[in-house]
XYZ file of C-alpha atoms in Angstrom:
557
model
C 116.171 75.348 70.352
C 114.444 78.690 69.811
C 114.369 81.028 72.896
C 110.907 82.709 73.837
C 111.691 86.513 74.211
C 111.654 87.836 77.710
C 108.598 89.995 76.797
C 106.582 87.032 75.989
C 107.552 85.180 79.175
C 106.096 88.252 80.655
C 102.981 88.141 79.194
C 102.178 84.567 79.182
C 102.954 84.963 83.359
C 100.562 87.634 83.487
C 98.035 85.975 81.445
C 98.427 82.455 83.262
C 97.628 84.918 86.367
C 94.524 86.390 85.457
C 92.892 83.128 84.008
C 94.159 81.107 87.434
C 91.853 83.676 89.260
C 88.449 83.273 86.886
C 89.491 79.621 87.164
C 89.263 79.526 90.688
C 86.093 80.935 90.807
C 84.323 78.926 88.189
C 85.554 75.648 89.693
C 85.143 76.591 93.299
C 82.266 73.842 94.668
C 81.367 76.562 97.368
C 77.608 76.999 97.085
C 78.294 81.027 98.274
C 80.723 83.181 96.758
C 81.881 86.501 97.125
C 83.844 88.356 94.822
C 85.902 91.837 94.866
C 86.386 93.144 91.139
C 87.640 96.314 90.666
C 87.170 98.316 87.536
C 87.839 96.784 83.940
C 88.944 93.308 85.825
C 87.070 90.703 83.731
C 83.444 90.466 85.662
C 81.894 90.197 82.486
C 84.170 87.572 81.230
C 83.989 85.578 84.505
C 79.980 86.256 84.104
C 80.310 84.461 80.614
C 82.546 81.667 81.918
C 80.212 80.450 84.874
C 77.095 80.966 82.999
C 78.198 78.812 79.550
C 78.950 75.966 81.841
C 75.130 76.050 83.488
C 71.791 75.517 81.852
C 69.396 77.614 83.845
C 71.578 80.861 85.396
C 69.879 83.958 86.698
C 71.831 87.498 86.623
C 70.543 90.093 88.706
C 71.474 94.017 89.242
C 69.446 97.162 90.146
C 71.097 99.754 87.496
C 68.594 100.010 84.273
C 71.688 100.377 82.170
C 73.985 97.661 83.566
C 71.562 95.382 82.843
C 71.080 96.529 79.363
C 74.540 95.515 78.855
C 74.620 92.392 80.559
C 71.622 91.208 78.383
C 73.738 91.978 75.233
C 76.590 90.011 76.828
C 75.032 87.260 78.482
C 72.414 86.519 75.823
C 71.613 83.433 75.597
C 73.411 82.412 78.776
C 71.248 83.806 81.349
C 68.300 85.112 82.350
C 68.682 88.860 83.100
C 66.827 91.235 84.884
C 67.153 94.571 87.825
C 65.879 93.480 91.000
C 62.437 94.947 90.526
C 62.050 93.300 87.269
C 62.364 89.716 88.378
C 60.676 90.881 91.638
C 58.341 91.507 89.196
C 58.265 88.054 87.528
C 57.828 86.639 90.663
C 54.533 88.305 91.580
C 53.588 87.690 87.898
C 54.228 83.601 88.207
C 53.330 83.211 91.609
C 50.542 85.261 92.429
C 49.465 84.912 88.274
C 48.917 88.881 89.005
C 49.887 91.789 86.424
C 52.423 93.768 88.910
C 52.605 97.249 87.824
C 54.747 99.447 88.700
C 54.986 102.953 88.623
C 58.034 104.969 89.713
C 56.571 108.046 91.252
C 54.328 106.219 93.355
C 56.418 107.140 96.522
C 55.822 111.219 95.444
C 51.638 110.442 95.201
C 51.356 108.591 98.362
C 53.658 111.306 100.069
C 51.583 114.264 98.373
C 48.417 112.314 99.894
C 50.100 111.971 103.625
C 51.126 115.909 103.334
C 46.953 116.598 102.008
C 45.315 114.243 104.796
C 47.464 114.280 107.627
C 49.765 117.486 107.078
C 53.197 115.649 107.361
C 55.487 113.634 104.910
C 56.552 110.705 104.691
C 59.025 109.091 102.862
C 57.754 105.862 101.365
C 61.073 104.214 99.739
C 63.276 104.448 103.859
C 60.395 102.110 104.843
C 60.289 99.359 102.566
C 64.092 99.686 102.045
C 64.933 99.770 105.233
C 62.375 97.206 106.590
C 60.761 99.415 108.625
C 57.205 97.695 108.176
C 55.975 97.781 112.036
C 54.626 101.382 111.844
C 51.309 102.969 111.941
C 53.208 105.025 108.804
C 53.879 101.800 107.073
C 50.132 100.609 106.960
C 49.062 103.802 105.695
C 51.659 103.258 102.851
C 50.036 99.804 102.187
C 46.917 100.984 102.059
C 47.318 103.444 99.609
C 49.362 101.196 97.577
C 46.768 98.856 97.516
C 44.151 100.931 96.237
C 46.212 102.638 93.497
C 47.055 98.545 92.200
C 50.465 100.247 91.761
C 54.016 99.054 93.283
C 56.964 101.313 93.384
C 60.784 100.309 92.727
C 61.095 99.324 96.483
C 57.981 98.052 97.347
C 57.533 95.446 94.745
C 61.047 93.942 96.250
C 59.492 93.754 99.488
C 55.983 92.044 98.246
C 58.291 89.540 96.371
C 60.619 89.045 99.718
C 57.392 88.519 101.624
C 55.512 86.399 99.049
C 58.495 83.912 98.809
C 59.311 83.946 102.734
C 55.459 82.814 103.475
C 55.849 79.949 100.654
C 59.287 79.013 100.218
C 58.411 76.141 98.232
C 58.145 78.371 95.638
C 61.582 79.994 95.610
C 62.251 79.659 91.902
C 65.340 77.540 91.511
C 68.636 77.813 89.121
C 71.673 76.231 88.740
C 73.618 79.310 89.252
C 72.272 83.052 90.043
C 74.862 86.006 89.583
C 74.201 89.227 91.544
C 76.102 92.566 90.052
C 77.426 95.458 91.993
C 76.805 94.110 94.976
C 78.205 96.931 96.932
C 75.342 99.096 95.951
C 72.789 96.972 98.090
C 70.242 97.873 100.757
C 68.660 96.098 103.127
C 65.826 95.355 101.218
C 67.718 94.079 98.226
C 70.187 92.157 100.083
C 67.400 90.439 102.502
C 66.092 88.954 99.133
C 69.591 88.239 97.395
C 69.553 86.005 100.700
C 66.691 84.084 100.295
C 66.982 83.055 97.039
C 70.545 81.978 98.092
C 68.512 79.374 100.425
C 67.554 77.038 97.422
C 70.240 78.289 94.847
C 74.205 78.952 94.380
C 74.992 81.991 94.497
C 77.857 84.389 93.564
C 78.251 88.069 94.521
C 80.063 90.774 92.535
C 81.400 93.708 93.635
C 83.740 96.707 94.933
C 83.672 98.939 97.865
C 85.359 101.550 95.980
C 82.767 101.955 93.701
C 80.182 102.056 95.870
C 77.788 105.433 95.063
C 73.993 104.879 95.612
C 74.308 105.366 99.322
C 71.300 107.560 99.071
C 69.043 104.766 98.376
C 69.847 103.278 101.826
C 72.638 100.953 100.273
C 75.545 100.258 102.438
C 79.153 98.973 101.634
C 79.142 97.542 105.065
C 76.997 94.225 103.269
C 79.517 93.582 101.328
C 82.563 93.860 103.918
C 80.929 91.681 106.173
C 80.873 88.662 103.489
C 84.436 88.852 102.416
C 85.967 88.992 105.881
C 87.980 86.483 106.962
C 85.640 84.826 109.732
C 82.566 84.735 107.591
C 82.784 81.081 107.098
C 78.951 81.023 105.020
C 81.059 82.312 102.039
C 83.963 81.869 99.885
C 85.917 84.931 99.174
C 88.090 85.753 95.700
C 89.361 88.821 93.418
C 89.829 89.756 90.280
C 92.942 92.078 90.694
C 94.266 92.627 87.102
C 93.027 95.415 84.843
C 92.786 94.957 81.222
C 90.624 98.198 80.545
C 92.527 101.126 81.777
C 96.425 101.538 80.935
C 99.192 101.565 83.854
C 99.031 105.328 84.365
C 95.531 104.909 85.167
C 95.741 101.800 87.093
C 98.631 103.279 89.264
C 96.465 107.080 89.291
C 93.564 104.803 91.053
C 96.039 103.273 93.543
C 97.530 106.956 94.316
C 93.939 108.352 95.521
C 93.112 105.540 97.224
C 96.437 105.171 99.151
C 95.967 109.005 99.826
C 92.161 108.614 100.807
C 93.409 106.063 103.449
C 96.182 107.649 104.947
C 93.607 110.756 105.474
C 91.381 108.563 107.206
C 88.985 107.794 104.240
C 87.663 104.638 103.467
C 87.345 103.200 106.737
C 86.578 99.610 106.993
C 87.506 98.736 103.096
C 87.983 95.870 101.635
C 91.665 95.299 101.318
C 92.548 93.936 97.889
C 94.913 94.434 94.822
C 94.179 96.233 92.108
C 96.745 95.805 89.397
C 97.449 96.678 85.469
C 97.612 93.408 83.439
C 100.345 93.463 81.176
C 100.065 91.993 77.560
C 101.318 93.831 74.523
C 98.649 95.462 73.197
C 97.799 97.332 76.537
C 101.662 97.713 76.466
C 101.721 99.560 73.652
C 98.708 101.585 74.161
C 100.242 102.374 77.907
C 103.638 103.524 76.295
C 102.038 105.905 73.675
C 99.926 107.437 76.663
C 102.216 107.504 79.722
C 100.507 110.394 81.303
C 96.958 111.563 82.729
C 96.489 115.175 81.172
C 95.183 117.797 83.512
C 93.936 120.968 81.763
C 92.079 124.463 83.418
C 89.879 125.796 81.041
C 87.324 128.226 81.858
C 83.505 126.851 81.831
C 82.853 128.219 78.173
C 86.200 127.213 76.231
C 85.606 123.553 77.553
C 83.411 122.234 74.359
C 86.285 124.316 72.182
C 89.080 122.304 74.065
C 87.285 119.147 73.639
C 87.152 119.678 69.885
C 90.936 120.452 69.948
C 91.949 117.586 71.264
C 90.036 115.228 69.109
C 91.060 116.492 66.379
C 94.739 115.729 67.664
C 93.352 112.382 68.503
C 91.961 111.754 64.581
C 95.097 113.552 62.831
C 97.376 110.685 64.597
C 94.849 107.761 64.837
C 93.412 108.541 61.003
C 90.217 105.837 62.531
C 87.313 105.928 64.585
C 87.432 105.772 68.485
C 85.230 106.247 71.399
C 84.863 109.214 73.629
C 83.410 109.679 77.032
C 82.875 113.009 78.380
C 81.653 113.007 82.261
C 80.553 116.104 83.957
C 78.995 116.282 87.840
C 75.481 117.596 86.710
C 72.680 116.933 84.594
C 73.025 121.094 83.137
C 76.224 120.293 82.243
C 75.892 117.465 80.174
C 73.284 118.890 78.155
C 75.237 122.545 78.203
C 78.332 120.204 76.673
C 75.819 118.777 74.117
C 74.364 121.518 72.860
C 77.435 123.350 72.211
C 78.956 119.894 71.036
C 75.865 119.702 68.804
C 76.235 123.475 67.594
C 79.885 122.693 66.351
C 78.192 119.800 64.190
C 79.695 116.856 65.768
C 77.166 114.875 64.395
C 76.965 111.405 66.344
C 76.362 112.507 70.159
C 74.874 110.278 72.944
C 73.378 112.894 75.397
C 72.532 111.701 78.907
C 69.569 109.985 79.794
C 66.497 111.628 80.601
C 66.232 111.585 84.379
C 63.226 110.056 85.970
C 61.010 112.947 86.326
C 60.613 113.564 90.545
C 57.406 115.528 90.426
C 54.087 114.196 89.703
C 52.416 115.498 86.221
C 48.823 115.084 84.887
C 50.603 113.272 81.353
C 51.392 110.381 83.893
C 47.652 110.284 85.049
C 46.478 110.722 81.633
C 48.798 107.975 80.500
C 47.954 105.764 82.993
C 44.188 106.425 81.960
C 44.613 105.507 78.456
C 45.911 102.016 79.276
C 43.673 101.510 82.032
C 40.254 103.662 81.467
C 39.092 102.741 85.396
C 42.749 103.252 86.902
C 42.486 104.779 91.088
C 46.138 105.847 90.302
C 45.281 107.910 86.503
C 42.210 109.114 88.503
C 43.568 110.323 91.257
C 46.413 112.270 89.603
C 44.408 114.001 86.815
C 41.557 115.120 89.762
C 44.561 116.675 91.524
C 46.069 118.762 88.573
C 42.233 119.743 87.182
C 40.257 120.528 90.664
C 40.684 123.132 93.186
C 42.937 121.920 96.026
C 39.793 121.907 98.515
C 37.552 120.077 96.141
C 40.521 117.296 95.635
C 40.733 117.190 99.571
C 37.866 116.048 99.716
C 37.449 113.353 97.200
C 40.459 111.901 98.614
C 39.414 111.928 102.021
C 36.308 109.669 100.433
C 38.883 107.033 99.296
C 40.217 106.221 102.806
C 37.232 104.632 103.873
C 37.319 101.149 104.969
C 35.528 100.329 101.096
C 36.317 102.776 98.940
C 34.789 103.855 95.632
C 36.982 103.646 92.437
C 38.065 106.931 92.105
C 36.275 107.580 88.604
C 33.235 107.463 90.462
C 33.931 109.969 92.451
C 35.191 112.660 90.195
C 32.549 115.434 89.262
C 30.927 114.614 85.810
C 31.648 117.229 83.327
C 35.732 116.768 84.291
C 35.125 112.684 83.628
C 33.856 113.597 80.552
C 36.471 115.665 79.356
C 39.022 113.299 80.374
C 37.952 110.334 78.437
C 38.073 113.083 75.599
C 41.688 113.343 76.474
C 41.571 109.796 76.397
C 40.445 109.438 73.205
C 42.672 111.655 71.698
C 45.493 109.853 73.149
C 44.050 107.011 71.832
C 44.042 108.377 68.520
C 47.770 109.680 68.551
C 48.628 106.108 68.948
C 46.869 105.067 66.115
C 47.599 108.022 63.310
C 44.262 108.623 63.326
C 42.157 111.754 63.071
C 40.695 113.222 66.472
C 38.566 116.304 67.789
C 40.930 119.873 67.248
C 38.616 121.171 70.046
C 39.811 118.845 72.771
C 43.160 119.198 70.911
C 43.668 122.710 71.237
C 42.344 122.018 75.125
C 44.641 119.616 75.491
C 47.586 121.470 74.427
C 46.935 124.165 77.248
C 46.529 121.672 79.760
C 49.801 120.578 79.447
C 50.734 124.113 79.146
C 52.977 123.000 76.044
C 54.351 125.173 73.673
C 52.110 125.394 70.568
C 54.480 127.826 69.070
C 56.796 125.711 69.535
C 55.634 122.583 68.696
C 54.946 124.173 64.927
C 58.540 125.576 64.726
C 60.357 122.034 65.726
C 57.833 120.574 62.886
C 59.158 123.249 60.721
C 62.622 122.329 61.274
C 61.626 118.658 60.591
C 60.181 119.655 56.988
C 63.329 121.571 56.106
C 65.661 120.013 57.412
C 66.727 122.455 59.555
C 70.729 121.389 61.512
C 73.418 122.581 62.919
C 76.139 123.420 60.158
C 78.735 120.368 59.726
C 82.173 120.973 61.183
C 84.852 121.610 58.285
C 86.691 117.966 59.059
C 84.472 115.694 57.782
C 86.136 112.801 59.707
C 85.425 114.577 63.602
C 81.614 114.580 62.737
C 81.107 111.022 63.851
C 83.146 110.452 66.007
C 80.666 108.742 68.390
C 80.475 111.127 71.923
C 78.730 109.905 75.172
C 77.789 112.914 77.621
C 77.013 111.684 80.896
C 77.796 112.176 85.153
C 79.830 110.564 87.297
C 76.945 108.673 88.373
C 75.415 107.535 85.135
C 78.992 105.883 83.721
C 78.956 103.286 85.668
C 79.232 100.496 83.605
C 80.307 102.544 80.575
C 83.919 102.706 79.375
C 85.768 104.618 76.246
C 89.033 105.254 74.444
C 89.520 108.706 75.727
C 87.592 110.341 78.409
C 87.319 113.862 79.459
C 86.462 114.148 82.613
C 85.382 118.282 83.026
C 84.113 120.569 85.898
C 86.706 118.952 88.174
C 86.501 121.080 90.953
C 85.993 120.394 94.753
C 83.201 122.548 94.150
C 81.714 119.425 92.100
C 83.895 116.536 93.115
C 83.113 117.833 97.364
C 79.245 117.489 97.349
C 79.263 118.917 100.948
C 82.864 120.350 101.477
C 81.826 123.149 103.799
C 79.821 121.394 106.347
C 81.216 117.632 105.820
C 84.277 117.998 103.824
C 85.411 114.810 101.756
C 83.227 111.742 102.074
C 84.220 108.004 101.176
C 80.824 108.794 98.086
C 82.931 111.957 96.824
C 86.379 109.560 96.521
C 84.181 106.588 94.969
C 82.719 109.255 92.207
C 85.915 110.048 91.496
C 87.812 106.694 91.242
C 84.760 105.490 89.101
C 84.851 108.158 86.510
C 88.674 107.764 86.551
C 88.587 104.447 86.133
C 86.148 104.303 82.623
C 89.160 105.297 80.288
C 90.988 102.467 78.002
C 93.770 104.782 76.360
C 93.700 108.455 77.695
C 92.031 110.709 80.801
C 91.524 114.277 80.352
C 90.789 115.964 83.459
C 89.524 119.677 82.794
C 88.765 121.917 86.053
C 86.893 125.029 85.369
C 88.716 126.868 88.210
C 92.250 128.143 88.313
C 92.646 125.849 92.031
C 93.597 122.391 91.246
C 91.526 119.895 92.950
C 91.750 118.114 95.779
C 91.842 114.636 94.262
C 94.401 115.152 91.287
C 96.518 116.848 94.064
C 95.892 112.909 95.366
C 97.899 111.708 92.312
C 101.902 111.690 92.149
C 103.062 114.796 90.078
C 104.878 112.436 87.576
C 102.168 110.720 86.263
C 100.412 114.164 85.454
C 101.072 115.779 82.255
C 99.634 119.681 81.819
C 97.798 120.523 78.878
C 97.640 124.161 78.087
């Protein structure tokens, strides 16, 4: 009789492990579940499982990027969508309405409170917050309602609304799965809720990754549906970690036994969070035993990045994945650019961020789709006229009947604007348009015309940065992004830079640590599958990789 070895024993135990917890889940009966999955745990898998054995299953999230993934993953399984977007669908199939939205809708109503009444307001702690008993809120509606514009938040709360007047119409599935649950507000959970009245639901999530608390979300949602006495739903984890390798698994466990003992964390969810052993994370976890910690000045970071993939590609001799995670936006493009400069050829910068401020491209753009638009109107009219004339036209559009705003606007501006329009128009059809209202364009946007010509320039010749010497580092694929932004993402070998309590301490002076600083941390931590690299730019070492026992920490000169 042949013996097994003891190593496979120990992997088929942990494997039997891990697939007893999915299996509990996907053959639970409970119509309410709540689930606690840490980083790398298998929610996607789990996601897969339910959803194959259902015909009709609805996944929902509020992170643009998540979802992107989930589509990829779940296609063909389940309907995806963020919260606005099937908020969204709902208006669209119940009310057979076109629902736009438009983000900065919050910033134009505010702008219009500060221009009328002298005072702000902010429109997204209303409707997120269900404060909707208010003289404040009204005015919010009714500006909303003549701009035929939602926002993010306010197109939740017309769906939540809609549905709680007629709940007969509370689309039904045979299974709806809600993603990073510990990032909801009130809003968003008030409406998780009610479609939970006519459908099975399952919540994902972790309260130690929780990090949009300035959006009104609150871990305390998700706490109160795992404890013990909340009989409504069934609680489960996923506690084994197949992404990360043990020194990162056990480095996660380290800060957050720290964060606790300092009194961090109060009120979380007590749960394991444990390295799954099989032998090719075995292997991966012996060859990289150690976190690296690094200080490198602000400048030689980019230079010690390239050093240490080109270690990486001398041993490996294949492609892998890199993450690099700094706390700001300037960063990540600084990075990039110099990244970009050495000729590492096959970069992923970060995402353009939502603009915050208002501009007239968003009026005009909103003008060239819809020529009668309140909204286009009423943003172009307050970049082009004097602040007193634009007073004034808006103070005309809070009567109890308003004009359309187009109406309004003096005559030779509408006519120059549908000029505008038409050159728009034109761009999007390669087609030949006025160089008068061109050139007038141009300086209305105060763009760069210089520029513009130079970039073209480039284009034509083929202008680029000069290839790095090693052919084999130049595509090495490179994602640049915050702490914020990687949720969801995950790589070989991730640097994580700027790690200072300067950066990882958002308000160290007049707060000091808060449970949002620790949960940036853990989550950019946690997005590695081989190797961490954490840089500081300051001689000090921080706070948080002081957090982390000594021998897991290797230094890298």
């Amino acid at each position: 009789m042949q013996t097994i070895p003891m190593e496979q024993v120990k992997y088929s135990e942990a494997h039997a492990k891990r697939e007893d917890c999915t299996a509990d889940i996907i053959n639970s009966r409970s119509k309410k579940i709540i689930v606690v999955a840490g980083p790398g745990t298998g929610k996607t898998y789990l996601f897969k499982q339910l959803a194959a054995k259902k015909s009709k299953c609805l996944t929902l999230s509020f992170v643009n990027a998540l979802v992107d993934d989930l589509s990829l993953d779940l296609f063909g399984l389940s309907k995806v969508y963020t919260l606005h977007g099937f908020a969204r669908y709902i208006l669209n199939k119940v009310l057979d309405e076109k629902a736009e939205i438009f983000p900065l809708l919050p910033t134009v109503i505010n702008e219009d409170a500060k221009i009328l009444s002298n005072y702000s307001i902010n429109f997204d702690e209303y409707f997120n917050n269900l404060k909707d008993n208010s003289e404040q809120f009204e005015f919010l509606c009714r500006r909303q309602r003549y701009y035929d514009y939602y926002a993010y938040s306010s197109i939740i709360y017309k769906a939540l609304r809609l549905l709680m007047s007629k709940r007969n119409r509370i689309p039904a599935f045979d299974q709806i799965l809600i993603d990073e649950f510990q990032d909801f507000n009130k809003l968003e959970v008030s409406f998780i809720d009610l479609l939970s009245e006519n459908n099975p639901l399952l919540l994902v999530g972790d309260d130690d990754q929780a990090l949009y608390s300035m959006k009104g979300a609150s871990t305390a949602f998700i706490r109160r549906r795992y404890a013990a006495d909340n009989t409504n739903y069934e609680s489960h984890s996923l506690p084994y970690c197949s992404r990360c390798t043990e020194v990162i698994v056990e480095a996660v466990n380290d800060v957050i036994a720290k964060a606790t003992q300092e009194g961090h964390l109060k009120g979380r969810i007590n749960k394991d969070y444990k390295y799954y052993e099989c032998e090719e994370k075995n292997r991966v976890s012996h060859k990289h035993p150690r976190l690296c910690y690094s200080h490198q000045w602000a400048k030689k970071i980019p230079y010690f990045i390239e050093e240490q993939l080109k270690e990486i590609a001398t041993e490996r001799k294949e492609t892998f994945s890199v993450l690099v995670i700094a706390p700001t936006r300037n960063q990540c493009n600084d990075i990039f650019e110099k990244l970009a400069e050495k000729g590492f050829a096959n970069l992923t910068p970060i995402k353009p961020k939502e603009p915050e401020t208002v501009s007239i491209i968003n009026g005009l753009e909103i003008i060239s789709e819809h020529k009668d638009s309140n909204l286009g109107w009423r943003i172009v009219a307050s970049r082009l006229l004097d602040p007193e004339e634009f007073k004034r036209l808006l103070s005309e559009t809070m009567v109890e009947k308003p004009n359309p705003f187009v109406e309004i606007v003096p005559v030779e501006m509408k006519k120059t604007v549908l000029k505008y329009r038409q050159i728009i128009k034109a761009l999007h059809n390669e087609s030949n348009v006025e160089e008068e209202y061109l050139d007038k364009l141009i300086e209305v946007l105060n763009m760069d015309s210089l520029r513009m010509k130079m970039d073209a320039l480039s284009d034509v010749f083929k202008i680029r940065p000069s290839p790095i010497r090693n052919r084999g580092l130049r595509n090495i694929p490179i994602t640049i992004t915050t702490r914020e932004s990687s949720k969801g993402l995950s790589a070989e070998y991730v640097f994580m830079v700027y790690c200072d309590d300067q950066y990882l301490i958002q308000n160290q002076k007049e707060i000091g640590i808060t449970d949002r600083d620790i949960c940036d941390f853990l989550v950019a931590l946690s997005r590695a599958k081989n190797k961490v690299f954490i840089v500081s730019s300051q001689k000090s070492r921080p706070t948080f990789v002081k957090w982390i026992k000594e021998a897991r920490m290797e230094q890298v000169p």
